[in-house]
Short mmCIF file of N, CA and C in Angstrom, two decimals:
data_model
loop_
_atom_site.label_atom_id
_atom_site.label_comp_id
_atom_site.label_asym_id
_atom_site.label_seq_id
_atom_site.Cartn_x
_atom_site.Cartn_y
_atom_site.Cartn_z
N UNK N 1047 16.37 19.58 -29.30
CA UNK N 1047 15.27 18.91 -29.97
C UNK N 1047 14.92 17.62 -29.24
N UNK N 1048 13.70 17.12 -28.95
CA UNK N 1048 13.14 16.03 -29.03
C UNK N 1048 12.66 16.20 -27.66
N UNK N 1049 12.33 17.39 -27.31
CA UNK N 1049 11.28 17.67 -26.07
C UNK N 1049 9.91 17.37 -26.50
N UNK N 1050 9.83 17.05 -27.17
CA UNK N 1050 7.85 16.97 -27.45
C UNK N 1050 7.69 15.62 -27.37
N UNK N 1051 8.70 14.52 -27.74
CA UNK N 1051 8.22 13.09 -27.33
C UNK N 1051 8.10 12.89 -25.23
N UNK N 1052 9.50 13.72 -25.00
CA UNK N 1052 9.47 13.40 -23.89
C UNK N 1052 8.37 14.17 -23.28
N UNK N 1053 8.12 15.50 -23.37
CA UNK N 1053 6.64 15.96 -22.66
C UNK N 1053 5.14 15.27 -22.82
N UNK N 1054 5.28 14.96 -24.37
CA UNK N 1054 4.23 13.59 -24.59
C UNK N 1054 4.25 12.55 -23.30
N UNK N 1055 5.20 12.04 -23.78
CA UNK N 1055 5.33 11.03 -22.74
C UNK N 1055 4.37 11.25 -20.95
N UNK N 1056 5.77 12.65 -20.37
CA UNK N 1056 5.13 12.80 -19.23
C UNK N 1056 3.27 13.04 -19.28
N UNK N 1057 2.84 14.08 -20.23
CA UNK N 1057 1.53 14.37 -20.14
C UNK N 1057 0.48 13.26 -19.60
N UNK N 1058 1.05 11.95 -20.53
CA UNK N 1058 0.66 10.92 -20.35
C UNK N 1058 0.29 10.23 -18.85
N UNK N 1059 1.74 10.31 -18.33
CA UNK N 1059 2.00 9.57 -17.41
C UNK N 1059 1.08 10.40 -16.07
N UNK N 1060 1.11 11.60 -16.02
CA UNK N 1060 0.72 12.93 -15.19
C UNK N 1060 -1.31 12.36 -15.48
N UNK N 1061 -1.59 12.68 -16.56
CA UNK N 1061 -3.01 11.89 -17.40
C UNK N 1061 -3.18 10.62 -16.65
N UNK N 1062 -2.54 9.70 -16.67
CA UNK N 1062 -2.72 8.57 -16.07
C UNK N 1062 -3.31 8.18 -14.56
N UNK N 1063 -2.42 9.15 -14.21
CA UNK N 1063 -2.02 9.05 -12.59
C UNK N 1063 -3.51 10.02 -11.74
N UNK N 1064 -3.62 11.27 -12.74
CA UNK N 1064 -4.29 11.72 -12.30
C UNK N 1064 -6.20 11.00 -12.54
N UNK N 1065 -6.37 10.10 -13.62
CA UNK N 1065 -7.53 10.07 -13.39
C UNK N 1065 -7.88 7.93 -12.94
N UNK N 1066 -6.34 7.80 -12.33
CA UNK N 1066 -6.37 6.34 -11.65
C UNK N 1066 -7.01 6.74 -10.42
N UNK N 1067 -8.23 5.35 -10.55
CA UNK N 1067 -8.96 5.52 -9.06
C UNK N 1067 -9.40 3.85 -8.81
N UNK N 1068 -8.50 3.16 -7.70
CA UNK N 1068 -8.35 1.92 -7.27
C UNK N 1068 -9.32 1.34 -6.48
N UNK N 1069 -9.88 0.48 -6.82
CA UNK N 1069 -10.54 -0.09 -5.73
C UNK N 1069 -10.45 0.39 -4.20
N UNK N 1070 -11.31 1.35 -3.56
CA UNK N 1070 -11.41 1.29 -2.09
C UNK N 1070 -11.52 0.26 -1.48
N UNK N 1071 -10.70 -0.11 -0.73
CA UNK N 1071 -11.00 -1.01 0.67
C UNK N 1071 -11.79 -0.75 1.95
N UNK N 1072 -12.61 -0.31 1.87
CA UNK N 1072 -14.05 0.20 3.21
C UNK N 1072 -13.61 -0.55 4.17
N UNK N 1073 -13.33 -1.89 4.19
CA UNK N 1073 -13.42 -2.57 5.57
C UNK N 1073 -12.04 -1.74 6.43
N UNK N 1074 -10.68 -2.30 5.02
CA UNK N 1074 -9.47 -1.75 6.26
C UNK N 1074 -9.65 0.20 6.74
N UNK N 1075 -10.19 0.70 5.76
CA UNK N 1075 -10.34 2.09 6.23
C UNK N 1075 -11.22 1.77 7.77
N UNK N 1076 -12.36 1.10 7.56
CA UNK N 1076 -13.06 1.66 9.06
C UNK N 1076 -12.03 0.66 9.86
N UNK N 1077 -11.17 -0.41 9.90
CA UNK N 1077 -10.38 -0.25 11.12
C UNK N 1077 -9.54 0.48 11.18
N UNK N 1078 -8.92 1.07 9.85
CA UNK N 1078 -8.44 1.99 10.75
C UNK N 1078 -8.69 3.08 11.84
N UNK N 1079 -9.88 3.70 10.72
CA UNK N 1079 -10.68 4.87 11.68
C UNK N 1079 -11.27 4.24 13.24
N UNK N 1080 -11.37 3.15 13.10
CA UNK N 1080 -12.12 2.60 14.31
C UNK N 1080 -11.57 2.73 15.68
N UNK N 1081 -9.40 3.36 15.76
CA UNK N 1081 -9.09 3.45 16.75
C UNK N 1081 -7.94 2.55 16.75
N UNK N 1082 -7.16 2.04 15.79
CA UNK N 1082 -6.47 1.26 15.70
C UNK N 1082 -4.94 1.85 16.37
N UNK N 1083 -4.48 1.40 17.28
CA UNK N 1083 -3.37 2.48 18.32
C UNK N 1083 -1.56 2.03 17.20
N UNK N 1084 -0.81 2.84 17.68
CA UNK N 1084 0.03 3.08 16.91
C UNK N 1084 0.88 1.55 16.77
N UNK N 1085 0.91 0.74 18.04
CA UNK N 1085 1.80 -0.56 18.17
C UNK N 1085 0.85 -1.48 17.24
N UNK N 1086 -0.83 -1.28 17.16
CA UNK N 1086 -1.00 -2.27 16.18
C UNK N 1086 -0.26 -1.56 14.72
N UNK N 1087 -0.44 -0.80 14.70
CA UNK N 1087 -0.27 0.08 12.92
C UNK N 1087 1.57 -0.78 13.26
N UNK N 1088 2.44 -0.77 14.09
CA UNK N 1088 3.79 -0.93 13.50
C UNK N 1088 3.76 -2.00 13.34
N UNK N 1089 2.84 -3.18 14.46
CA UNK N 1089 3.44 -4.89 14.48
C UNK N 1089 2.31 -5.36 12.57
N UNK N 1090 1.72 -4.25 12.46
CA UNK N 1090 0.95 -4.59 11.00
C UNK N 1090 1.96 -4.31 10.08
N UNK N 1091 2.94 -3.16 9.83
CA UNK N 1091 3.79 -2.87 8.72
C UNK N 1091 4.90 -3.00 9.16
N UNK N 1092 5.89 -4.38 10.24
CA UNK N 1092 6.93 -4.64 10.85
C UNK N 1092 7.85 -3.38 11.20
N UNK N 1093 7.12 -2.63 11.01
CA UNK N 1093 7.61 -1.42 11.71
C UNK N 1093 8.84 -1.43 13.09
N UNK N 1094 10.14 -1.07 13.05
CA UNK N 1094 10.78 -1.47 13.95
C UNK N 1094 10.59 -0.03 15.04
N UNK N 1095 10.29 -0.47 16.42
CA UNK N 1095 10.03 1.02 17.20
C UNK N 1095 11.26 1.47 17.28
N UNK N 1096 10.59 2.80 17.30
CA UNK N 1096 11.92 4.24 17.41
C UNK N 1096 13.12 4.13 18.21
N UNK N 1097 14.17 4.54 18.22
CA UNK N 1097 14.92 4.55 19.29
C UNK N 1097 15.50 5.85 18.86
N UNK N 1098 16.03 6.46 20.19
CA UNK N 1098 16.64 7.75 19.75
C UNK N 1098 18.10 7.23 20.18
N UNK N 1099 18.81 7.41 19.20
CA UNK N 1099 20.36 7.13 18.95
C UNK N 1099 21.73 7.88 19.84
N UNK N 1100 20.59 8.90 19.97
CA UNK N 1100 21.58 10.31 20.83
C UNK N 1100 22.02 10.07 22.87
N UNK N 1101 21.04 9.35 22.94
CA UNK N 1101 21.21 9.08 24.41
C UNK N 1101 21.23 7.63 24.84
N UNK N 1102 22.86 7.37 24.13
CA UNK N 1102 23.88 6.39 24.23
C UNK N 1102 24.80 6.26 25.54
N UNK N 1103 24.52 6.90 26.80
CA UNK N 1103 24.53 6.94 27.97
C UNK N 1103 25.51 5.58 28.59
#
């Protein structure tokens, strides 16, 4: 017993999610689309570059 509060619940949350629609940002979309190369996208989200771990040489 007490599946119907909790499916309430989710319906809700599922309801929510599905008809949230946030402010677009137009400007950062067209830089992105504009060509923005992968080292700006990491030094923007401190992104640390890849290293492959395996060729410890």
């Amino acid at each position: 017993m007490g599946r119907g509060r909790q499916k309430a619940k989710q319906t809700k949350v599922a309801r929510k999610l599905k008809y949230y629609s946030p402010e677009t940002d137009y400007e950062a979309l067209e830089r992105e689309l504009a060509g923005g190369t992968q080292t700006d996208l990491a030094d923007r989200y401190d992104i640390p570059p890849a290293t492959d771990e395996d060729d410890d040489d």
